[in-house]
C-alpha atoms as a PDB file:
ATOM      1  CA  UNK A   1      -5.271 -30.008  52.685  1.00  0.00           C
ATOM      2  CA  UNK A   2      -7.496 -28.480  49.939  1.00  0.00           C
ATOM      3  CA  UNK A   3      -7.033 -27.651  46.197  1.00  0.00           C
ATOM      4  CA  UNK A   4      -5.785 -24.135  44.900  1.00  0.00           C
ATOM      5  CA  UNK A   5      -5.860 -22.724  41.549  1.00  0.00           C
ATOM      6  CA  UNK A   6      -3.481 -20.387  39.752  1.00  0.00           C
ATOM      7  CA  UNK A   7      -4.651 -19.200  36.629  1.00  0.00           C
ATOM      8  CA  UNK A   8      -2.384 -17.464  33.727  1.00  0.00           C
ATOM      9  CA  UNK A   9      -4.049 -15.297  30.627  1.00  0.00           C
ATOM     10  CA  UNK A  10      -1.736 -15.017  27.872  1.00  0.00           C
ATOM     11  CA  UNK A  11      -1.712 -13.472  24.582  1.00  0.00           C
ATOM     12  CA  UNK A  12       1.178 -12.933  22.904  1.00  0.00           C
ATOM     13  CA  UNK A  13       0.344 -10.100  20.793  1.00  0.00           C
ATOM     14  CA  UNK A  14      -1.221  -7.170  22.996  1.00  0.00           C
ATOM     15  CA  UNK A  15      -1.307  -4.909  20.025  1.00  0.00           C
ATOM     16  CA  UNK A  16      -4.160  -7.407  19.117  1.00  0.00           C
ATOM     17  CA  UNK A  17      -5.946  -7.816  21.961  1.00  0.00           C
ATOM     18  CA  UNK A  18      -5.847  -6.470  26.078  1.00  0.00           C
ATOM     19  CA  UNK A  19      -6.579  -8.931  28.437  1.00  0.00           C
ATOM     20  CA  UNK A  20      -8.359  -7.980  31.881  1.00  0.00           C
ATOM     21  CA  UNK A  21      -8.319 -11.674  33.603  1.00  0.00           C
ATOM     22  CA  UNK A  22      -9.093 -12.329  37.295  1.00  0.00           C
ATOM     23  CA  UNK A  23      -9.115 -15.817  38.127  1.00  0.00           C
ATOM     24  CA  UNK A  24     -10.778 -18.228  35.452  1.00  0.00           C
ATOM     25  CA  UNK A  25     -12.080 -15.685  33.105  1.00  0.00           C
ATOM     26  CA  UNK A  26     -10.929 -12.980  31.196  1.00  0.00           C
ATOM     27  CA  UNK A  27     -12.218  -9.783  29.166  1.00  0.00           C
ATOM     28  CA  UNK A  28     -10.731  -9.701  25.693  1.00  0.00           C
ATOM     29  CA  UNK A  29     -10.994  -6.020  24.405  1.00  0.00           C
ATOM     30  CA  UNK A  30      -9.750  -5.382  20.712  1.00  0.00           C
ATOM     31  CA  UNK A  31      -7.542  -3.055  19.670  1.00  0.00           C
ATOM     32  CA  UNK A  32      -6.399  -3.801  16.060  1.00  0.00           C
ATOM     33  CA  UNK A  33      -8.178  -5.871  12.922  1.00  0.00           C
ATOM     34  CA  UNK A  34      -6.391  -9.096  13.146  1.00  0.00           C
ATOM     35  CA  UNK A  35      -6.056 -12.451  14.309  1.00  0.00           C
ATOM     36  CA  UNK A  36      -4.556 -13.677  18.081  1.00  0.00           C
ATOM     37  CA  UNK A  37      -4.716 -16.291  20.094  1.00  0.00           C
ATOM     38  CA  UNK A  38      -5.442 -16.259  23.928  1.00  0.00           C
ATOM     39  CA  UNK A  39      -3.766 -19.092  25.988  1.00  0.00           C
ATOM     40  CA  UNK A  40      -4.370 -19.707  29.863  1.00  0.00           C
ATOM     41  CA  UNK A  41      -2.700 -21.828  31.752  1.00  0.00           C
ATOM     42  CA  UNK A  42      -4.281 -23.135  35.244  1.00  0.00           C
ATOM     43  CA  UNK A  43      -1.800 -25.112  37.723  1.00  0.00           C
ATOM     44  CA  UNK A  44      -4.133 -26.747  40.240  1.00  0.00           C
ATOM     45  CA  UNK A  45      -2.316 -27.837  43.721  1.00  0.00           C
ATOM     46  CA  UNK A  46      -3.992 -30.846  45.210  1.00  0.00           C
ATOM     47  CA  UNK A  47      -2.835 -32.196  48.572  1.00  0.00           C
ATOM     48  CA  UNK A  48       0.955 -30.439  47.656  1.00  0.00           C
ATOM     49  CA  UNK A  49       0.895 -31.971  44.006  1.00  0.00           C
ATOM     50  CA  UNK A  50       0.910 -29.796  41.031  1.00  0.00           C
ATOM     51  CA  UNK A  51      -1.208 -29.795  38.131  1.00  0.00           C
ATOM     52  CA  UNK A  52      -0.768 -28.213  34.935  1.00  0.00           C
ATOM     53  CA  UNK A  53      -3.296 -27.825  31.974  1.00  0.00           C
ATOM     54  CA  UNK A  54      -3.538 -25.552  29.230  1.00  0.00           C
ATOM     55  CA  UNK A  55      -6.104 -24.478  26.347  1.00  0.00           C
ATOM     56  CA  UNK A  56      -5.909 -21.811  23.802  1.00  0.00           C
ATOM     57  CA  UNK A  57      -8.514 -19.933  21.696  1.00  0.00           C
ATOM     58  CA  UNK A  58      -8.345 -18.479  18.361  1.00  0.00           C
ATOM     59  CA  UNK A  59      -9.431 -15.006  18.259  1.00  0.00           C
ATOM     60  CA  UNK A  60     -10.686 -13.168  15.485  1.00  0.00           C
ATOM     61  CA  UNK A  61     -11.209  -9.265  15.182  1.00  0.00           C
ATOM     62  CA  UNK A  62     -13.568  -8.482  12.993  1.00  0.00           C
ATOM     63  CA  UNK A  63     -13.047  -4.742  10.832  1.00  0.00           C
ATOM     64  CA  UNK A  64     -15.951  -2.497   9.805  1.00  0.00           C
ATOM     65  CA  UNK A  65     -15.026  -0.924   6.338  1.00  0.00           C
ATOM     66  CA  UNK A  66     -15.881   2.623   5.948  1.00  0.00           C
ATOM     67  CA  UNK A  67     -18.572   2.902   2.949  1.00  0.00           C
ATOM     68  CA  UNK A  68     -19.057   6.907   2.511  1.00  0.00           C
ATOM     69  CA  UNK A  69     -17.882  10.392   3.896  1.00  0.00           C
ATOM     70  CA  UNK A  70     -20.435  12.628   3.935  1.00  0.00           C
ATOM     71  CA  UNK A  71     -19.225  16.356   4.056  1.00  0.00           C
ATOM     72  CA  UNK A  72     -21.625  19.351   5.867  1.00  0.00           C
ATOM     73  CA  UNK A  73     -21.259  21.127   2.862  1.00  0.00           C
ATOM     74  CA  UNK A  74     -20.295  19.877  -1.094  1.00  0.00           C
ATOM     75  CA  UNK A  75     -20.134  23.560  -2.166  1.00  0.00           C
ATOM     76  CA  UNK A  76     -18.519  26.500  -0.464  1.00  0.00           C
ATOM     77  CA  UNK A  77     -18.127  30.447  -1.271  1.00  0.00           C
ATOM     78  CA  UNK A  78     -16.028  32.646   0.911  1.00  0.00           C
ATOM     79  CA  UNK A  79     -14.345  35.975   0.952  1.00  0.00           C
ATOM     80  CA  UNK A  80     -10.201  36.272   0.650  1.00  0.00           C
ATOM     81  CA  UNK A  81      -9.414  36.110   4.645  1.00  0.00           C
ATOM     82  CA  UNK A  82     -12.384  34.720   5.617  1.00  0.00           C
ATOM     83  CA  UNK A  83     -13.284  30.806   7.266  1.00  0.00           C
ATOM     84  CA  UNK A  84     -15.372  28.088   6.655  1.00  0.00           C
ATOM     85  CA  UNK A  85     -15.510  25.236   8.977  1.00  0.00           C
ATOM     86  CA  UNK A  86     -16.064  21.880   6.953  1.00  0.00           C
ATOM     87  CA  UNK A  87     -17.321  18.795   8.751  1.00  0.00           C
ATOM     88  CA  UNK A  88     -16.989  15.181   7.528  1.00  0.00           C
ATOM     89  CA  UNK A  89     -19.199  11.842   9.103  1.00  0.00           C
ATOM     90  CA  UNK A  90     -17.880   8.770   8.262  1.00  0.00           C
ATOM     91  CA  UNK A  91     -20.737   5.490   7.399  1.00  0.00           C
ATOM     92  CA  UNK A  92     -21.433   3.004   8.895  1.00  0.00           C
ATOM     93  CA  UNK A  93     -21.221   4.571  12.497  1.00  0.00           C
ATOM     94  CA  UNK A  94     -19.717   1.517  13.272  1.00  0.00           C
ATOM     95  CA  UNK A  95     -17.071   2.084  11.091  1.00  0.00           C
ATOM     96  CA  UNK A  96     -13.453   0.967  12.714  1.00  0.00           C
ATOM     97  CA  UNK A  97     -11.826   3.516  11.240  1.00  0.00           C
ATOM     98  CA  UNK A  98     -13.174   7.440  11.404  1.00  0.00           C
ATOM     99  CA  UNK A  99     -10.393   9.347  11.225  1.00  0.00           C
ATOM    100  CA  UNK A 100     -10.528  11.995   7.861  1.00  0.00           C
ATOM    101  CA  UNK A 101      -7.359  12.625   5.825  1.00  0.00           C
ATOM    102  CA  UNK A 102      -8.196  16.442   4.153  1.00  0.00           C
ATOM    103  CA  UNK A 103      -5.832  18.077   1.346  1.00  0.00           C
ATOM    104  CA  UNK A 104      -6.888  20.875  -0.723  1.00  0.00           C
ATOM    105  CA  UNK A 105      -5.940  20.684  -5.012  1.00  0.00           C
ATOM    106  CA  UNK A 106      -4.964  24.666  -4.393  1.00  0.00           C
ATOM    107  CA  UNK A 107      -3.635  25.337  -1.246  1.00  0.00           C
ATOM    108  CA  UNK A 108      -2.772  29.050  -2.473  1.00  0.00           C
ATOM    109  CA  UNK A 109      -6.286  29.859  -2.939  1.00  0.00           C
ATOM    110  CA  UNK A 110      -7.852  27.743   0.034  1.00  0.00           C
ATOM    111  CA  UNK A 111      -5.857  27.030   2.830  1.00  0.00           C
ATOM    112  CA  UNK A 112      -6.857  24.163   5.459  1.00  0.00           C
ATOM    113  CA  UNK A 113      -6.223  24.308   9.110  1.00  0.00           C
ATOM    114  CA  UNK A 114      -5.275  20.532   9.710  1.00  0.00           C
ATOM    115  CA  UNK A 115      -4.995  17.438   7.376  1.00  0.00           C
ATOM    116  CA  UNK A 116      -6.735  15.509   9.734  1.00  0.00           C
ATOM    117  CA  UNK A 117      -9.598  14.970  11.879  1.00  0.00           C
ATOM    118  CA  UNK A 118     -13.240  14.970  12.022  1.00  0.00           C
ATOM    119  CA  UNK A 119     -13.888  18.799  10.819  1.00  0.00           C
ATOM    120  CA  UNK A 120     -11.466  21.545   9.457  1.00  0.00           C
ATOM    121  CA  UNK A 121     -11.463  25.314   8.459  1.00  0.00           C
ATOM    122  CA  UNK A 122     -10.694  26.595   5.359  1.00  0.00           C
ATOM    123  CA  UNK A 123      -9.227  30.166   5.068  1.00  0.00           C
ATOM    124  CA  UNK A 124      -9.811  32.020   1.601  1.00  0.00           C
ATOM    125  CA  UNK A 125      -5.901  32.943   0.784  1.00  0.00           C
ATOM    126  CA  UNK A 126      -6.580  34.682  -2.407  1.00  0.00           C
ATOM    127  CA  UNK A 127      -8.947  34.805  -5.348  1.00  0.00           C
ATOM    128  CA  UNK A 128      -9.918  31.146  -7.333  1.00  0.00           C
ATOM    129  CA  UNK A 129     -11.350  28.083  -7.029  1.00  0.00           C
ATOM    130  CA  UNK A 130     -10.392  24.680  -4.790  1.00  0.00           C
ATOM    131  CA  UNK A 131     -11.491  20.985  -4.380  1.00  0.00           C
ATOM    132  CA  UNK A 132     -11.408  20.279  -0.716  1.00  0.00           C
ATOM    133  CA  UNK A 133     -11.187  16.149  -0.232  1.00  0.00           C
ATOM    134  CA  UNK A 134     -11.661  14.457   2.486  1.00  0.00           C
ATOM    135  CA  UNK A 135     -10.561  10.739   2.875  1.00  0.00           C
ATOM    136  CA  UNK A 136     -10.209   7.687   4.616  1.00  0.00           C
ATOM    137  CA  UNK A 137      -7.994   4.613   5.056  1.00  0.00           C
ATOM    138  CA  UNK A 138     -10.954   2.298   3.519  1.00  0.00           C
ATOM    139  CA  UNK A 139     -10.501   4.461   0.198  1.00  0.00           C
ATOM    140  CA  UNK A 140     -14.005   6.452   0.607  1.00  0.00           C
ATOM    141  CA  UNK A 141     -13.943   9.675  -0.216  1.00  0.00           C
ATOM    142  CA  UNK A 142     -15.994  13.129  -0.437  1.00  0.00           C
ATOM    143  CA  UNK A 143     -15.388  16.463  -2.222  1.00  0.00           C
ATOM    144  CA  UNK A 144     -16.536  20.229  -1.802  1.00  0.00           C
ATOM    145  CA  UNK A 145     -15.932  23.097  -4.393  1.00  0.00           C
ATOM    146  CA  UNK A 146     -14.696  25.900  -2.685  1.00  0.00           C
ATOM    147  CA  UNK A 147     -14.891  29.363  -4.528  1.00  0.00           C
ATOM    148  CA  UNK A 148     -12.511  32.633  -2.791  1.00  0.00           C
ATOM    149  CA  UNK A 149     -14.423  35.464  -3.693  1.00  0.00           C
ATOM    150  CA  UNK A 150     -12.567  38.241  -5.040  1.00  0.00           C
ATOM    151  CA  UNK A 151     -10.877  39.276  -8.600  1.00  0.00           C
ATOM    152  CA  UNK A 152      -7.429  37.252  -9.500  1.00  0.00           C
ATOM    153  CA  UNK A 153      -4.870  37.929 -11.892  1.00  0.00           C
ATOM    154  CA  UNK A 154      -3.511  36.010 -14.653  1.00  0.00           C
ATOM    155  CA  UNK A 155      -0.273  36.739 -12.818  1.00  0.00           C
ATOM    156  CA  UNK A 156       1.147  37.463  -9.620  1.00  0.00           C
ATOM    157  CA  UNK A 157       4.398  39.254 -10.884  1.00  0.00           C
ATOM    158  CA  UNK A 158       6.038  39.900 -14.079  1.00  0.00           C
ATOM    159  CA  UNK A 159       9.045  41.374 -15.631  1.00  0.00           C
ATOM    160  CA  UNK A 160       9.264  43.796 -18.962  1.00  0.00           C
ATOM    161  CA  UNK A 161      11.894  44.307 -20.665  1.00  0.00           C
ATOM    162  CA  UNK A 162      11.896  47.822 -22.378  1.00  0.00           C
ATOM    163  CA  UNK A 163      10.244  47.571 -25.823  1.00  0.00           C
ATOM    164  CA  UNK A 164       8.668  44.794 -24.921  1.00  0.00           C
ATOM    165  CA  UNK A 165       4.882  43.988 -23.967  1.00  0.00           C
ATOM    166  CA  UNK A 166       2.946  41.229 -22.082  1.00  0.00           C
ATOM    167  CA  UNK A 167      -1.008  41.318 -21.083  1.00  0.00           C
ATOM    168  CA  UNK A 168      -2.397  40.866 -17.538  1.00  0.00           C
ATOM    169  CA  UNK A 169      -5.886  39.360 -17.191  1.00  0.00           C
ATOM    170  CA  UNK A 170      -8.448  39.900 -14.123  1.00  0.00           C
ATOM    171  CA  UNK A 171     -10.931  37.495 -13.631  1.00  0.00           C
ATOM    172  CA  UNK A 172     -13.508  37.816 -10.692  1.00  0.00           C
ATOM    173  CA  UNK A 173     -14.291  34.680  -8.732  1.00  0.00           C
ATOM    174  CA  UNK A 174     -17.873  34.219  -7.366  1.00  0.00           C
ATOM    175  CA  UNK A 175     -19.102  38.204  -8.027  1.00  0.00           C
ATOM    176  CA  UNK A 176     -16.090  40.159  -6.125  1.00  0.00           C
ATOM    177  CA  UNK A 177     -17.112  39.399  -2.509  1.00  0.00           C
ATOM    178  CA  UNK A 178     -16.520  42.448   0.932  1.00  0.00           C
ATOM    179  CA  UNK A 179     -13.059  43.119   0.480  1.00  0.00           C
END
C-alpha cells in the first residue's frame, strides 16, 4: 500500500526562533540572542502501521555587540528656536542591536525631539550649553556639545524685598546669534 510521512517542527520557544517547515526541512530564522532547541517528529505509515521517531537540535543564536556610536556631528551651535538634526551609526553594521537611546544633560537649554531612534532634532530652548548622548543597550556611547546662541541670565526670576539688593548677571553663549 505505500509509505507516508508526516513530519512535525517544534520549538518550544518562538520568541527564540520562527520555524518555516514544509515536509522534512525547516528554515530557522532568529529573533532573540539565546539558546532553543528545535524538535521534529516524523510518523512514517507503512502498509497501515505507524512509526514514530524523533530528533532534536540545539540551537544557538549568536549576538553581535555594538562597539561604537558614531554621531554626524560631536559639536553643535544653534540659535534660541532654531534645529539641528543629529544622526547616530551604530559599529559593527552587523550589530544586533541599533537602536539609539538620546537624553540631553539640559533639556531647558536644548530640547530633543525623541529619546530614541536612529537620528533626532535638537531645538535651541534658551541661551547655554548641553551634552547631547546618545546610547545603546551594549553600553557604547557618543557625545556632542551643543551651544544655544544667545545671552542668558544668571536668573530667570527674582524677588526684592524693599531695602534690599541682589545682582543679575548676562552671559552670552557662542557670540549672541540672529535673534
Amino acid at each position: 500500500d505505500g509509505i507516508s510521512f508526516d513530519w512535525d517542527w517544534i520549538c518550544r520557544t518562538p520568541d527564540v526562533l520562527e520555524l518555516q517547515s514544509s515536509g522534512n526541512k525547516s528554515t530557522l530564522t532568529p529573533k532573540t540572542a539565546r539558546s532553543a532547541e528545535v524538535t521534529v517528529t516524523v510518523t512514517a505509515t507503512i502498509n497501515g502501521t505507524e512509526i514514530r521517531k524523533e530528533a532534536s537540535c540545539q540551537v544557538t543564536v549568536q549576538y553581535t555587540a555594538a562597539d561604537g556610536i558614531t554621531l554626524s556631528a560631536t559639536t553643535l551651535e544653534l540659535d534660541q528656536k532654531g534645529t539641528q538634526s543629529l544622526t547616530a551609526s551604530v559599529s559593527p553594521s552587523t550589530a544586533d542591536a541599533t537602536n539609539v537611546n538620546w537624553k540631553s544633560d539640559n533639556p531647558s537649554v536644548a530640547r530633543l525631539s525623541a529619546d530614541t531612534g536612529q537620528s533626532v532634532t535638537i531645538t535651541g530652548e534658551r541661551a547655554g550649553t548641553a551634552t547631547i548622548t546618545a546610547s545603546s543597550c551594549d553600553n557604547v556611547s557618543a557625545t556632542c556639545a551643543v551651544t544655544v546662541r544667545g545671552l542668558a541670565l544668571s536668573q530667570n526670576s527674582l524677588t526684592l524685598s524693599a531695602g534690599g539688593s541682589k545682582t543679575l548677571g548676562a552671559t552670552p553663549y557662542g557670540g549672541i546669534g540672529t535673534h
